[in-house]
PDB file of C-alpha atoms in Angstrom:
ATOM      1  CA  GLY E   1     147.718 -87.792  72.106  1.00 61.00           C
ATOM      2  CA  ALA E   2     149.125 -90.218  74.610  1.00 63.00           C
ATOM      3  CA  VAL E   3     148.585 -89.372  78.233  1.00 87.00           C
ATOM      4  CA  VAL E   4     150.729 -90.076  81.235  1.00 93.00           C
ATOM      5  CA  SER E   5     149.029 -89.545  84.564  1.00 94.00           C
ATOM      6  CA  GLN E   6     150.930 -88.951  87.765  1.00 96.00           C
ATOM      7  CA  HIS E   7     149.480 -89.051  91.263  1.00 96.00           C
ATOM      8  CA  PRO E   8     149.493 -87.380  93.701  1.00 97.00           C
ATOM      9  CA  SER E   9     150.197 -83.927  92.327  1.00 96.00           C
ATOM     10  CA  ARG E  10     151.098 -82.630  95.767  1.00 97.00           C
ATOM     11  CA  VAL E  11     152.030 -84.407  98.952  1.00 97.00           C
ATOM     12  CA  ILE E  12     153.181 -83.199 102.321  1.00 97.00           C
ATOM     13  CA  CYS E  13     154.616 -85.654 104.778  1.00 96.00           C
ATOM     14  CA  LYS E  14     156.512 -85.763 108.022  1.00 96.00           C
ATOM     15  CA  SER E  15     160.179 -86.515 108.170  1.00 97.00           C
ATOM     16  CA  GLY E  16     160.843 -90.228 108.455  1.00 97.00           C
ATOM     17  CA  THR E  17     157.748 -91.388 106.627  1.00 97.00           C
ATOM     18  CA  SER E  18     157.547 -92.942 103.165  1.00 97.00           C
ATOM     19  CA  VAL E  19     155.710 -91.549 100.191  1.00 97.00           C
ATOM     20  CA  LYS E  20     154.612 -93.349  97.035  1.00 98.00           C
ATOM     21  CA  ILE E  21     154.127 -91.610  93.695  1.00 98.00           C
ATOM     22  CA  GLU E  22     152.339 -93.388  90.861  1.00 97.00           C
ATOM     23  CA  CYS E  23     152.874 -92.945  87.153  1.00 96.00           C
ATOM     24  CA  ARG E  24     150.422 -94.463  84.680  1.00 95.00           C
ATOM     25  CA  SER E  25     150.355 -94.564  80.921  1.00 92.00           C
ATOM     26  CA  LEU E  26     146.672 -94.257  80.109  1.00 89.00           C
ATOM     27  CA  ASP E  27     146.395 -95.243  76.469  1.00 84.00           C
ATOM     28  CA  PHE E  28     149.615 -97.015  75.617  1.00 84.00           C
ATOM     29  CA  GLN E  29     151.960 -99.575  77.060  1.00 86.00           C
ATOM     30  CA  ALA E  30     155.258 -98.485  78.520  1.00 87.00           C
ATOM     31  CA  THR E  31     157.927-101.090  79.083  1.00 87.00           C
ATOM     32  CA  THR E  32     160.194 -98.267  80.164  1.00 90.00           C
ATOM     33  CA  MET E  33     159.481 -95.195  82.236  1.00 93.00           C
ATOM     34  CA  PHE E  34     161.833 -92.488  83.405  1.00 94.00           C
ATOM     35  CA  TRP E  35     161.801 -90.666  86.708  1.00 97.00           C
ATOM     36  CA  TYR E  36     163.157 -87.148  86.913  1.00 96.00           C
ATOM     37  CA  ARG E  37     163.704 -84.750  89.765  1.00 97.00           C
ATOM     38  CA  GLN E  38     163.576 -81.003  89.319  1.00 96.00           C
ATOM     39  CA  PHE E  39     164.800 -78.413  91.793  1.00 92.00           C
ATOM     40  CA  PRO E  40     163.416 -74.857  91.604  1.00 89.00           C
ATOM     41  CA  LYS E  41     164.563 -72.992  88.515  1.00 87.00           C
ATOM     42  CA  GLN E  42     166.674 -75.899  87.373  1.00 92.00           C
ATOM     43  CA  SER E  43     166.518 -78.514  84.675  1.00 94.00           C
ATOM     44  CA  LEU E  44     165.227 -82.054  84.945  1.00 94.00           C
ATOM     45  CA  MET E  45     167.678 -84.500  86.424  1.00 94.00           C
ATOM     46  CA  LEU E  46     167.213 -88.147  85.531  1.00 94.00           C
ATOM     47  CA  MET E  47     167.039 -90.291  88.626  1.00 96.00           C
ATOM     48  CA  ALA E  48     166.331 -93.727  87.247  1.00 95.00           C
ATOM     49  CA  THR E  49     164.931 -95.785  84.429  1.00 93.00           C
ATOM     50  CA  SER E  50     162.069 -98.053  85.363  1.00 93.00           C
ATOM     51  CA  ASN E  51     161.891-101.321  83.451  1.00 89.00           C
ATOM     52  CA  GLU E  52     158.832-103.553  83.399  1.00 88.00           C
ATOM     53  CA  GLY E  53     159.738-107.020  84.584  1.00 86.00           C
ATOM     54  CA  SER E  54     163.223-106.172  85.771  1.00 88.00           C
ATOM     55  CA  LYS E  55     165.125-103.966  88.169  1.00 91.00           C
ATOM     56  CA  ALA E  56     165.315-100.241  87.719  1.00 94.00           C
ATOM     57  CA  THR E  57     168.506 -98.651  86.491  1.00 93.00           C
ATOM     58  CA  TYR E  58     169.660 -95.802  88.705  1.00 96.00           C
ATOM     59  CA  GLU E  59     171.793 -92.854  87.710  1.00 94.00           C
ATOM     60  CA  GLN E  60     175.052 -92.272  89.466  1.00 94.00           C
ATOM     61  CA  GLY E  61     174.613 -90.641  92.840  1.00 95.00           C
ATOM     62  CA  VAL E  62     170.972 -91.662  93.289  1.00 96.00           C
ATOM     63  CA  GLU E  63     170.372 -93.799  96.359  1.00 95.00           C
ATOM     64  CA  LYS E  64     168.620 -97.009  95.401  1.00 94.00           C
ATOM     65  CA  ASP E  65     167.430 -97.690  98.923  1.00 95.00           C
ATOM     66  CA  LYS E  66     166.046 -94.187  99.285  1.00 96.00           C
ATOM     67  CA  PHE E  67     164.184 -94.059  95.997  1.00 97.00           C
ATOM     68  CA  LEU E  68     162.491 -97.386  95.372  1.00 96.00           C
ATOM     69  CA  ILE E  69     161.126 -97.915  91.896  1.00 96.00           C
ATOM     70  CA  ASN E  70     158.737-100.645  90.905  1.00 93.00           C
ATOM     71  CA  HIS E  71     157.406-101.184  87.399  1.00 92.00           C
ATOM     72  CA  ALA E  72     154.453-103.360  88.287  1.00 86.00           C
ATOM     73  CA  SER E  73     152.833-103.581  84.871  1.00 91.00           C
ATOM     74  CA  LEU E  74     153.052-102.235  81.335  1.00 90.00           C
ATOM     75  CA  THR E  75     151.087 -99.177  82.423  1.00 92.00           C
ATOM     76  CA  LEU E  76     152.245 -98.480  85.963  1.00 94.00           C
ATOM     77  CA  SER E  77     155.492 -97.433  87.586  1.00 96.00           C
ATOM     78  CA  THR E  78     155.839 -96.253  91.165  1.00 97.00           C
ATOM     79  CA  LEU E  79     158.468 -94.222  92.972  1.00 97.00           C
ATOM     80  CA  THR E  80     158.625 -94.596  96.742  1.00 97.00           C
ATOM     81  CA  VAL E  81     160.664 -92.109  98.706  1.00 97.00           C
ATOM     82  CA  THR E  82     161.571 -93.981 101.846  1.00 97.00           C
ATOM     83  CA  SER E  83     162.295 -92.366 105.200  1.00 96.00           C
ATOM     84  CA  ALA E  84     161.830 -88.978 103.646  1.00 96.00           C
ATOM     85  CA  HIS E  85     163.788 -85.980 104.905  1.00 96.00           C
ATOM     86  CA  PRO E  86     163.436 -82.275 104.144  1.00 96.00           C
ATOM     87  CA  GLU E  87     166.245 -82.462 101.575  1.00 95.00           C
ATOM     88  CA  ASP E  88     164.061 -84.878  99.563  1.00 96.00           C
ATOM     89  CA  SER E  89     161.549 -82.097  99.031  1.00 96.00           C
ATOM     90  CA  SER E  90     161.392 -81.531  95.316  1.00 96.00           C
ATOM     91  CA  PHE E  91     159.331 -81.831  92.157  1.00 97.00           C
ATOM     92  CA  TYR E  92     159.297 -85.343  90.723  1.00 98.00           C
ATOM     93  CA  ILE E  93     158.250 -86.033  87.139  1.00 97.00           C
ATOM     94  CA  CYS E  94     157.739 -89.321  85.352  1.00 96.00           C
ATOM     95  CA  SER E  95     157.769 -89.881  81.638  1.00 94.00           C
ATOM     96  CA  ALA E  96     157.281 -92.658  79.136  1.00 91.00           C
ATOM     97  CA  PRO E  97     158.393 -93.046  75.530  1.00 86.00           C
ATOM     98  CA  ALA E  98     155.728 -92.721  72.896  1.00 75.00           C
ATOM     99  CA  GLY E  99     155.337 -95.784  70.740  1.00 65.00           C
ATOM    100  CA  GLY E 100     155.195 -98.553  73.303  1.00 52.00           C
ATOM    101  CA  GLY E 101     152.907-101.287  72.126  1.00 50.00           C
ATOM    102  CA  GLY E 102     149.877-101.387  69.890  1.00 47.00           C
ATOM    103  CA  SER E 103     149.765 -99.482  66.657  1.00 43.00           C
ATOM    104  CA  ARG E 104     151.178 -96.230  67.963  1.00 49.00           C
ATOM    105  CA  ILE E 105     153.995 -94.984  65.788  1.00 57.00           C
ATOM    106  CA  TYR E 106     157.320 -94.528  67.493  1.00 63.00           C
ATOM    107  CA  THR E 107     158.174 -90.849  67.476  1.00 71.00           C
ATOM    108  CA  GLY E 108     161.099 -90.729  69.861  1.00 78.00           C
ATOM    109  CA  GLU E 109     159.504 -88.222  72.201  1.00 83.00           C
ATOM    110  CA  LEU E 110     158.649 -88.750  75.832  1.00 88.00           C
ATOM    111  CA  PHE E 111     155.246 -88.048  77.305  1.00 91.00           C
ATOM    112  CA  PHE E 112     155.372 -86.511  80.742  1.00 94.00           C
ATOM    113  CA  GLY E 113     153.177 -86.796  83.776  1.00 95.00           C
ATOM    114  CA  GLU E 114     151.915 -83.699  85.511  1.00 95.00           C
ATOM    115  CA  GLY E 115     154.563 -83.956  88.195  1.00 96.00           C
ATOM    116  CA  SER E 116     154.390 -84.420  91.952  1.00 97.00           C
ATOM    117  CA  ARG E 117     155.512 -81.789  94.421  1.00 97.00           C
ATOM    118  CA  LEU E 118     156.825 -83.413  97.574  1.00 97.00           C
ATOM    119  CA  THR E 119     157.256 -81.375 100.733  1.00 97.00           C
ATOM    120  CA  VAL E 120     158.840 -83.069 103.721  1.00 97.00           C
ATOM    121  CA  LEU E 121     158.355 -81.284 107.017  1.00 96.00           C
TER     122      LEU E 121
ATOM    123  CA  ALA Z   1     178.527 -89.069  76.835  1.00 81.00           C
ATOM    124  CA  GLN Z   2     176.023 -86.797  75.206  1.00 87.00           C
ATOM    125  CA  THR Z   3     175.585 -83.244  76.429  1.00 93.00           C
ATOM    126  CA  VAL Z   4     173.147 -80.455  75.678  1.00 97.00           C
ATOM    127  CA  THR Z   5     174.072 -76.824  76.223  1.00 97.00           C
ATOM    128  CA  GLN Z   6     171.767 -73.838  76.375  1.00 98.00           C
ATOM    129  CA  SER Z   7     173.838 -70.722  76.823  1.00 96.00           C
ATOM    130  CA  GLN Z   8     170.989 -68.271  77.427  1.00 97.00           C
ATOM    131  CA  PRO Z   9     169.540 -68.615  80.939  1.00 96.00           C
ATOM    132  CA  GLU Z  10     166.942 -65.916  80.243  1.00 97.00           C
ATOM    133  CA  MET Z  11     165.627 -64.034  77.270  1.00 97.00           C
ATOM    134  CA  SER Z  12     162.980 -61.403  76.704  1.00 97.00           C
ATOM    135  CA  VAL Z  13     161.047 -60.526  73.591  1.00 98.00           C
ATOM    136  CA  GLN Z  14     158.375 -58.014  72.771  1.00 98.00           C
ATOM    137  CA  GLU Z  15     154.961 -59.447  72.053  1.00 97.00           C
ATOM    138  CA  ALA Z  16     154.479 -60.148  68.308  1.00 97.00           C
ATOM    139  CA  GLU Z  17     158.225 -60.107  67.699  1.00 98.00           C
ATOM    140  CA  THR Z  18     160.494 -63.011  66.823  1.00 98.00           C
ATOM    141  CA  VAL Z  19     162.973 -64.634  69.168  1.00 98.00           C
ATOM    142  CA  THR Z  20     165.577 -67.368  68.721  1.00 98.00           C
ATOM    143  CA  LEU Z  21     166.692 -69.687  71.494  1.00 98.00           C
ATOM    144  CA  SER Z  22     170.073 -71.347  71.087  1.00 98.00           C
ATOM    145  CA  CYS Z  23     171.071 -74.925  71.746  1.00 98.00           C
ATOM    146  CA  THR Z  24     174.177 -76.930  70.996  1.00 98.00           C
ATOM    147  CA  TYR Z  25     174.800 -80.562  71.696  1.00 98.00           C
ATOM    148  CA  ASP Z  26     177.577 -83.064  71.600  1.00 96.00           C
ATOM    149  CA  THR Z  27     177.308 -86.671  70.495  1.00 93.00           C
ATOM    150  CA  SER Z  28     179.219 -89.282  68.589  1.00 91.00           C
ATOM    151  CA  GLU Z  29     176.034 -90.931  67.365  1.00 89.00           C
ATOM    152  CA  SER Z  30     174.644 -90.431  63.905  1.00 88.00           C
ATOM    153  CA  ASP Z  31     171.013 -91.286  64.558  1.00 89.00           C
ATOM    154  CA  TYR Z  32     169.139 -89.374  67.210  1.00 93.00           C
ATOM    155  CA  TYR Z  33     166.258 -87.050  67.975  1.00 93.00           C
ATOM    156  CA  LEU Z  34     166.279 -83.461  69.124  1.00 96.00           C
ATOM    157  CA  PHE Z  35     163.417 -81.765  70.906  1.00 96.00           C
ATOM    158  CA  TRP Z  36     162.312 -78.493  72.332  1.00 98.00           C
ATOM    159  CA  TYR Z  37     160.069 -78.846  75.368  1.00 97.00           C
ATOM    160  CA  LYS Z  38     158.182 -76.014  77.021  1.00 97.00           C
ATOM    161  CA  GLN Z  39     157.498 -75.902  80.754  1.00 96.00           C
ATOM    162  CA  PRO Z  40     154.956 -73.218  81.722  1.00 95.00           C
ATOM    163  CA  PRO Z  41     154.288 -72.231  85.342  1.00 92.00           C
ATOM    164  CA  SER Z  42     152.063 -75.297  85.711  1.00 91.00           C
ATOM    165  CA  ARG Z  43     155.293 -77.302  85.272  1.00 93.00           C
ATOM    166  CA  GLN Z  44     153.688 -79.678  82.777  1.00 93.00           C
ATOM    167  CA  MET Z  45     156.259 -80.548  80.124  1.00 95.00           C
ATOM    168  CA  ILE Z  46     154.912 -79.854  76.649  1.00 94.00           C
ATOM    169  CA  LEU Z  47     156.568 -80.909  73.423  1.00 94.00           C
ATOM    170  CA  VAL Z  48     157.044 -77.922  71.148  1.00 97.00           C
ATOM    171  CA  ILE Z  49     158.863 -79.435  68.219  1.00 96.00           C
ATOM    172  CA  ARG Z  50     160.819 -82.532  67.223  1.00 95.00           C
ATOM    173  CA  GLN Z  51     163.618 -83.094  64.723  1.00 96.00           C
ATOM    174  CA  GLU Z  52     164.949 -86.414  63.467  1.00 93.00           C
ATOM    175  CA  ALA Z  53     168.680 -86.210  62.831  1.00 93.00           C
ATOM    176  CA  TYR Z  54     168.462 -88.054  59.522  1.00 91.00           C
ATOM    177  CA  LYS Z  55     166.156 -85.413  58.108  1.00 91.00           C
ATOM    178  CA  GLN Z  56     167.842 -82.423  56.529  1.00 89.00           C
ATOM    179  CA  GLN Z  57     164.679 -80.380  56.393  1.00 94.00           C
ATOM    180  CA  ASN Z  58     164.096 -78.184  59.412  1.00 96.00           C
ATOM    181  CA  ALA Z  59     160.981 -79.012  61.423  1.00 96.00           C
ATOM    182  CA  THR Z  60     158.179 -76.462  61.631  1.00 96.00           C
ATOM    183  CA  GLU Z  61     155.102 -76.333  63.834  1.00 95.00           C
ATOM    184  CA  ASN Z  62     152.987 -73.255  63.198  1.00 96.00           C
ATOM    185  CA  ARG Z  63     154.886 -70.307  64.767  1.00 97.00           C
ATOM    186  CA  PHE Z  64     157.740 -72.534  65.911  1.00 98.00           C
ATOM    187  CA  SER Z  65     160.612 -73.598  63.685  1.00 98.00           C
ATOM    188  CA  VAL Z  66     164.106 -74.904  64.176  1.00 98.00           C
ATOM    189  CA  ASN Z  67     167.436 -74.332  62.524  1.00 98.00           C
ATOM    190  CA  PHE Z  68     169.103 -77.721  62.638  1.00 97.00           C
ATOM    191  CA  GLN Z  69     172.774 -77.721  61.706  1.00 96.00           C
ATOM    192  CA  LYS Z  70     173.945 -81.315  62.112  1.00 95.00           C
ATOM    193  CA  ALA Z  71     177.590 -80.736  61.320  1.00 95.00           C
ATOM    194  CA  ALA Z  72     177.775 -77.852  63.756  1.00 96.00           C
ATOM    195  CA  LYS Z  73     175.626 -79.754  66.292  1.00 97.00           C
ATOM    196  CA  SER Z  74     173.364 -76.790  66.652  1.00 97.00           C
ATOM    197  CA  PHE Z  75     169.598 -76.814  67.146  1.00 98.00           C
ATOM    198  CA  SER Z  76     168.038 -73.392  67.657  1.00 98.00           C
ATOM    199  CA  LEU Z  77     164.341 -72.636  68.126  1.00 98.00           C
ATOM    200  CA  LYS Z  78     162.693 -69.669  66.481  1.00 98.00           C
ATOM    201  CA  ILE Z  79     159.397 -68.394  67.788  1.00 98.00           C
ATOM    202  CA  SER Z  80     157.595 -66.034  65.457  1.00 98.00           C
ATOM    203  CA  ASP Z  81     154.822 -63.610  66.417  1.00 98.00           C
ATOM    204  CA  SER Z  82     155.524 -64.176  70.113  1.00 98.00           C
ATOM    205  CA  GLN Z  83     152.468 -64.387  72.330  1.00 97.00           C
ATOM    206  CA  LEU Z  84     152.023 -63.927  76.053  1.00 97.00           C
ATOM    207  CA  GLY Z  85     151.270 -67.637  76.365  1.00 96.00           C
ATOM    208  CA  ASP Z  86     154.730 -68.438  75.073  1.00 97.00           C
ATOM    209  CA  ALA Z  87     156.257 -67.282  78.352  1.00 97.00           C
ATOM    210  CA  ALA Z  88     157.802 -70.371  79.887  1.00 97.00           C
ATOM    211  CA  MET Z  89     160.969 -72.315  80.473  1.00 97.00           C
ATOM    212  CA  TYR Z  90     162.233 -73.920  77.278  1.00 98.00           C
ATOM    213  CA  PHE Z  91     164.385 -77.009  77.352  1.00 98.00           C
ATOM    214  CA  CYS Z  92     166.412 -78.332  74.471  1.00 98.00           C
ATOM    215  CA  ALA Z  93     166.724 -82.100  74.623  1.00 96.00           C
ATOM    216  CA  TYR Z  94     168.568 -84.947  72.952  1.00 95.00           C
ATOM    217  CA  ARG Z  95     167.613 -88.568  72.678  1.00 92.00           C
ATOM    218  CA  SER Z  96     169.460 -91.415  71.056  1.00 89.00           C
ATOM    219  CA  ALA Z  97     167.528 -93.355  68.461  1.00 84.00           C
ATOM    220  CA  THR Z  98     167.849 -96.411  70.700  1.00 71.00           C
ATOM    221  CA  ARG Z  99     164.227 -97.000  71.507  1.00 60.00           C
ATOM    222  CA  ASP Z 100     164.312 -96.984  75.295  1.00 62.00           C
ATOM    223  CA  ASP Z 101     167.097 -94.540  75.845  1.00 76.00           C
ATOM    224  CA  LYS Z 102     166.752 -91.574  78.147  1.00 83.00           C
ATOM    225  CA  ILE Z 103     166.307 -87.948  77.134  1.00 89.00           C
ATOM    226  CA  ILE Z 104     169.089 -85.538  78.076  1.00 92.00           C
ATOM    227  CA  PHE Z 105     168.001 -81.992  78.816  1.00 95.00           C
ATOM    228  CA  GLY Z 106     169.814 -78.705  78.622  1.00 96.00           C
ATOM    229  CA  LYS Z 107     169.638 -76.323  81.571  1.00 96.00           C
ATOM    230  CA  GLY Z 108     166.822 -74.370  80.029  1.00 97.00           C
ATOM    231  CA  THR Z 109     166.098 -70.839  78.868  1.00 98.00           C
ATOM    232  CA  ARG Z 110     163.447 -68.790  80.603  1.00 97.00           C
ATOM    233  CA  LEU Z 111     161.550 -66.769  78.048  1.00 98.00           C
ATOM    234  CA  HIS Z 112     159.755 -63.584  79.055  1.00 98.00           C
ATOM    235  CA  ILE Z 113     157.197 -61.979  76.763  1.00 97.00           C
ATOM    236  CA  LEU Z 114     156.912 -58.213  77.139  1.00 97.00           C
ATOM    237  CA  PRO Z 115     153.453 -56.761  76.427  1.00 93.00           C
TER     238      PRO Z 115
END
């Protein structure tokens, strides 16, 4: 099946620094990717939709300047948490729709990366 | 706006027994997808089963099956012959048939398997 790879899986940083998380679709093209945030024992909260070749679309309440999203190519989207603070500590997950490009049949589902646990000290 | 509701925060089932997880949703659209995703302790999201709204037949994947009631906007998941590896968080999810639209998740049901 399609694979979405997310890196790094864990990152610890000091308050005030920036952290970049990469999301790659390994065997299919993804013109759209979604970034979710998940707090402990809670559901996934959509942060933004990453669009290749155009600006990301952010959900209400998500700070655009804090969470920078760049969809550099059809297989790569990045999330940069700028000037991170302890309250930004969370689990971040990216996903991409199956069926983007090539001969892959559109199935409606999303493929998820492994997630990245960010801890800000 | 579409919403997904899972009313059971936690459930427990004896190993080898059958359990049903409930999910209701609200939408004004006629064409959409419904999913059940599993999130084990590793936190990797795993697709369990998928249902296209235009299909009347309930989806089945081995021990997993759904009861899709479109008029009632209900989409429950039945797990038969429960196994220890089924212990996880289960999320019901909705996605419009618009190709690049987001998935909306319910709050999840934590399933415990009792040996």
